[in-house]
Amino acid sequence: MRHRRISELMTREVVSVRGDAPFKEIVRTLSQHRVTAVPVVDGEGRVVGVVSEGDLLRKTADQAAAPSGLPAVPDLEAWERAKAEGTRAEELMSAPAVCARTEWTVAETARLMEVQGVKRLVVVDGDDRLVGIVSRRDLLAVFLRKDDDIRREIVEDVLGDTLRLESTALAVNVHDGRVELGGRLPFRGMIPAIERMCATVDGVVSVSCTRLTYDVDDTERGGGRS
């Protein structure tokens, strides 16, 4: 099975700033390139942090007086205060940066995004040098794969190369990324494995095995034939 790597999905042309970039230069960079965050790199292109609109807005929130009738801005914690008083990227950025590697799969990258609660990840090479950026939208691109390509991968890679089943052993139908499997298997215990493996194919939305039957029930409570 071949999973798409982040190197195939990421945006390679990424704007970045150096650690000594002043506040207004960062704001101009975000505005000119219509992005909400930029990586901060050192002299050798290694990612040392990320500065976002949220980091910059702490200064505004700290300086602004609360309008009449609205609650005052809560007191900032020490680290927030340091950012609010910062004037350069290295003082304003969030560090260390949450990064992905070029060889990661969509699933690995999506999992990190979910855990960290971020919408995009900086992509670095083995030396931590900036090579791209990947967003949620980039990851969703795998669901634009054609049904015929998904079906071919399931038949050839999952059922054929991995499970060593004959290409005609099962009927595989794919519509809008939804996979439906039908046919007869030698053992019931094969069904969950096939379902899991098909679900990991890039572009698959769901997998239905309700039309699968089997010769022998080899599960814990079984032992009979179907």
Coordinates of C-alpha atoms in Angstrom, one line a residue:
M1 CA 0.0 0.0 0.0
R2 CA 1.2 3.4 -0.9
H3 CA 0.3 6.3 1.4
R4 CA 0.7 9.9 0.1
R5 CA 3.6 11.6 1.8
I6 CA 3.5 15.2 3.1
S7 CA 6.2 16.0 0.6
E8 CA 3.6 15.4 -2.1
L9 CA 0.9 17.6 -0.5
M10 CA 2.7 20.5 1.1
T11 CA 3.2 24.0 -0.2
R12 CA 6.9 24.4 -0.9
E13 CA 7.0 28.2 -1.4
V14 CA 6.8 29.4 2.2
V15 CA 7.4 32.9 3.4
S16 CA 9.4 33.1 6.6
V17 CA 11.0 35.7 8.9
R18 CA 14.3 35.8 10.8
G19 CA 14.4 36.0 14.5
D20 CA 15.4 39.7 14.5
A21 CA 12.5 40.7 12.3
P22 CA 10.7 43.7 13.9
F23 CA 7.0 43.7 14.8
K24 CA 5.8 45.9 11.9
E25 CA 7.8 43.8 9.3
I26 CA 6.0 40.7 10.5
V27 CA 2.6 42.4 10.2
R28 CA 3.5 43.5 6.7
T29 CA 4.6 40.0 5.8
L30 CA 1.4 38.5 7.0
S31 CA -0.7 41.1 5.2
Q32 CA 1.2 41.0 1.9
H33 CA 1.1 37.2 1.7
R34 CA -2.3 36.8 3.1
V35 CA -1.3 34.3 5.7
T36 CA -2.0 34.1 9.4
A37 CA 1.3 32.8 10.6
V38 CA 4.9 32.5 9.5
P39 CA 7.8 30.3 10.5
V40 CA 10.8 31.9 12.2
V41 CA 14.1 30.6 10.9
D42 CA 17.8 31.1 11.9
G43 CA 20.6 31.9 9.6
E44 CA 20.8 28.4 8.3
G45 CA 17.1 28.0 7.5
R46 CA 16.3 26.0 10.6
V47 CA 12.9 26.5 12.1
V48 CA 13.1 28.0 15.6
G49 CA 9.4 29.0 16.1
V50 CA 6.2 30.3 14.6
V51 CA 4.8 33.8 15.0
S52 CA 1.0 34.2 14.3
E53 CA -1.6 36.8 14.3
G54 CA -2.6 35.6 17.8
D55 CA 1.0 36.3 19.1
L56 CA 0.9 39.8 17.7
L57 CA -2.6 40.6 18.9
R58 CA -1.4 40.1 22.5
K59 CA 0.3 43.5 22.3
T60 CA -3.0 45.1 21.1
A61 CA -5.0 43.4 23.8
D62 CA -2.5 44.5 26.5
Q63 CA -2.4 48.1 25.3
A64 CA -6.1 48.7 24.6
A65 CA -8.3 50.1 27.3
A66 CA -11.6 48.3 27.8
P67 CA -14.5 50.1 26.2
S68 CA -17.2 51.3 28.5
G69 CA -19.6 48.5 29.4
L70 CA -17.3 45.7 28.3
P71 CA -15.2 43.4 30.5
A72 CA -11.6 44.3 30.9
V73 CA -8.9 42.2 29.3
P74 CA -7.8 39.6 31.8
D75 CA -4.4 39.9 33.4
L76 CA -1.7 38.3 31.3
E77 CA 0.4 35.5 32.6
A78 CA 4.2 36.0 32.7
W79 CA 4.8 34.4 29.3
E80 CA 2.0 36.3 27.7
R81 CA 3.3 39.5 29.2
A82 CA 6.7 38.8 27.7
K83 CA 5.2 38.4 24.3
A84 CA 3.0 41.5 24.7
E85 CA 6.2 43.5 25.4
G86 CA 8.2 41.9 22.6
T87 CA 9.3 43.8 19.5
R88 CA 11.0 41.1 17.5
A89 CA 10.0 37.8 16.0
E90 CA 12.2 35.8 18.5
E91 CA 10.4 37.5 21.4
L92 CA 6.9 37.1 19.9
M93 CA 7.0 33.6 18.5
S94 CA 5.7 30.4 19.9
A95 CA 8.5 28.0 20.4
P96 CA 9.4 25.3 19.8
A97 CA 7.5 25.1 16.5
V98 CA 5.2 22.1 16.0
C99 CA 6.6 20.5 12.8
A100 CA 5.9 17.7 10.4
R101 CA 8.4 15.7 8.4
T102 CA 8.4 15.2 4.7
E103 CA 8.1 11.5 4.9
W104 CA 5.0 11.5 7.2
T105 CA 1.7 10.2 5.9
V106 CA -1.6 12.1 5.9
A107 CA -2.8 10.1 9.0
E108 CA 0.3 10.9 11.0
T109 CA 0.1 14.6 10.2
A110 CA -3.6 14.9 10.8
R111 CA -3.1 13.2 14.2
L112 CA -0.5 15.7 15.2
M113 CA -2.7 18.6 14.1
E114 CA -5.6 17.3 16.1
V115 CA -3.5 16.7 19.3
Q116 CA -1.9 20.2 19.0
G117 CA -5.1 21.9 18.0
V118 CA -3.5 23.7 15.0
K119 CA -4.7 24.2 11.4
R120 CA -1.3 23.9 9.7
L121 CA 2.2 22.5 10.4
V122 CA 5.6 23.7 9.3
V123 CA 7.4 20.9 7.4
V124 CA 11.1 20.4 8.0
D125 CA 13.8 18.0 6.7
G126 CA 16.1 15.8 8.7
D127 CA 18.2 18.9 9.7
D128 CA 15.1 20.8 10.8
R129 CA 15.4 23.2 7.8
L130 CA 12.2 24.7 6.5
V131 CA 11.0 23.0 3.3
G132 CA 7.3 23.7 3.3
I133 CA 4.0 24.1 5.1
V134 CA 1.0 21.8 5.2
S135 CA -2.6 22.8 6.0
R136 CA -5.8 21.0 6.8
R137 CA -6.9 21.8 3.2
D138 CA -3.8 20.1 1.8
L139 CA -4.6 17.0 3.8
L140 CA -8.2 16.9 2.6
A141 CA -6.9 16.9 -1.0
V142 CA -6.5 13.1 -0.8
F143 CA -10.3 12.8 -0.8
L144 CA -10.3 14.2 -4.3
R145 CA -8.8 10.9 -5.6
K146 CA -10.9 9.3 -8.3
D147 CA -12.9 6.3 -7.3
D148 CA -11.3 4.1 -10.0
D149 CA -7.8 4.9 -8.4
I150 CA -9.1 4.0 -5.0
R151 CA -10.6 0.7 -6.2
R152 CA -7.5 -0.2 -8.1
E153 CA -5.3 0.3 -5.0
I154 CA -7.7 -1.8 -2.8
V155 CA -7.8 -4.7 -5.4
E156 CA -4.1 -4.7 -6.3
D157 CA -2.4 -3.6 -3.1
V158 CA -4.7 -4.5 -0.2
L159 CA -6.4 -7.7 -1.5
G160 CA -3.7 -8.8 -3.9
D161 CA -0.2 -7.9 -2.7
T162 CA -0.9 -7.8 1.1
L163 CA -3.6 -10.4 1.6
R164 CA -2.7 -12.6 -1.3
L165 CA -6.3 -13.0 -2.4
E166 CA -7.3 -13.6 -6.1
S167 CA -8.4 -10.4 -7.8
T168 CA -11.8 -11.9 -8.4
A169 CA -12.2 -13.2 -4.8
L170 CA -14.2 -10.1 -3.7
A171 CA -16.4 -7.5 -5.4
V172 CA -15.1 -4.0 -4.7
N173 CA -17.3 -1.1 -5.5
V174 CA -16.3 2.5 -4.8
H175 CA -18.6 5.5 -5.1
D176 CA -17.6 9.0 -3.8
G177 CA -14.9 7.4 -1.7
R178 CA -17.4 5.0 0.0
V179 CA -16.1 1.4 -0.4
E180 CA -18.5 -1.6 -0.4
L181 CA -17.1 -5.1 -0.3
G182 CA -18.9 -8.2 -1.3
G183 CA -18.1 -11.9 -1.8
R184 CA -17.1 -14.9 0.2
L185 CA -14.0 -15.4 2.4
P186 CA -12.5 -18.6 3.9
F187 CA -12.6 -17.2 7.5
R188 CA -14.7 -14.7 9.3
G189 CA -11.7 -13.3 11.2
M190 CA -10.4 -11.8 7.9
I191 CA -13.3 -9.3 7.7
P192 CA -12.1 -6.8 10.4
A193 CA -8.6 -6.8 9.0
I194 CA -9.8 -6.2 5.5
E195 CA -12.0 -3.4 6.7
R196 CA -9.2 -1.7 8.6
M197 CA -6.8 -2.0 5.7
C198 CA -9.2 -0.6 3.2
A199 CA -10.1 2.3 5.6
T200 CA -6.4 3.4 5.6
V201 CA -6.3 3.8 1.8
D202 CA -6.0 7.5 1.0
G203 CA -9.3 8.9 -0.2
V204 CA -11.5 6.3 1.5
V205 CA -14.5 7.9 3.3
S206 CA -16.1 4.7 4.7
V207 CA -16.0 0.9 4.3
S208 CA -19.0 -1.4 4.3
C209 CA -18.5 -5.2 4.7
T210 CA -22.1 -6.1 5.2
R211 CA -22.1 -8.1 2.0
L212 CA -19.2 -10.3 2.9
T213 CA -19.8 -13.9 3.9
Y214 CA -17.4 -16.6 5.0
D215 CA -16.9 -20.4 5.1
V216 CA -15.6 -20.9 8.6
D217 CA -16.3 -18.8 11.7
D218 CA -12.9 -18.8 13.4
T219 CA -13.7 -16.1 16.0
E220 CA -13.7 -16.8 19.7
R221 CA -17.4 -17.7 20.0
G222 CA -17.7 -19.2 16.6
G223 CA -16.4 -22.4 15.0
G224 CA -19.2 -23.1 12.7
R225 CA -19.8 -22.5 9.0
S226 CA -21.8 -19.7 7.4

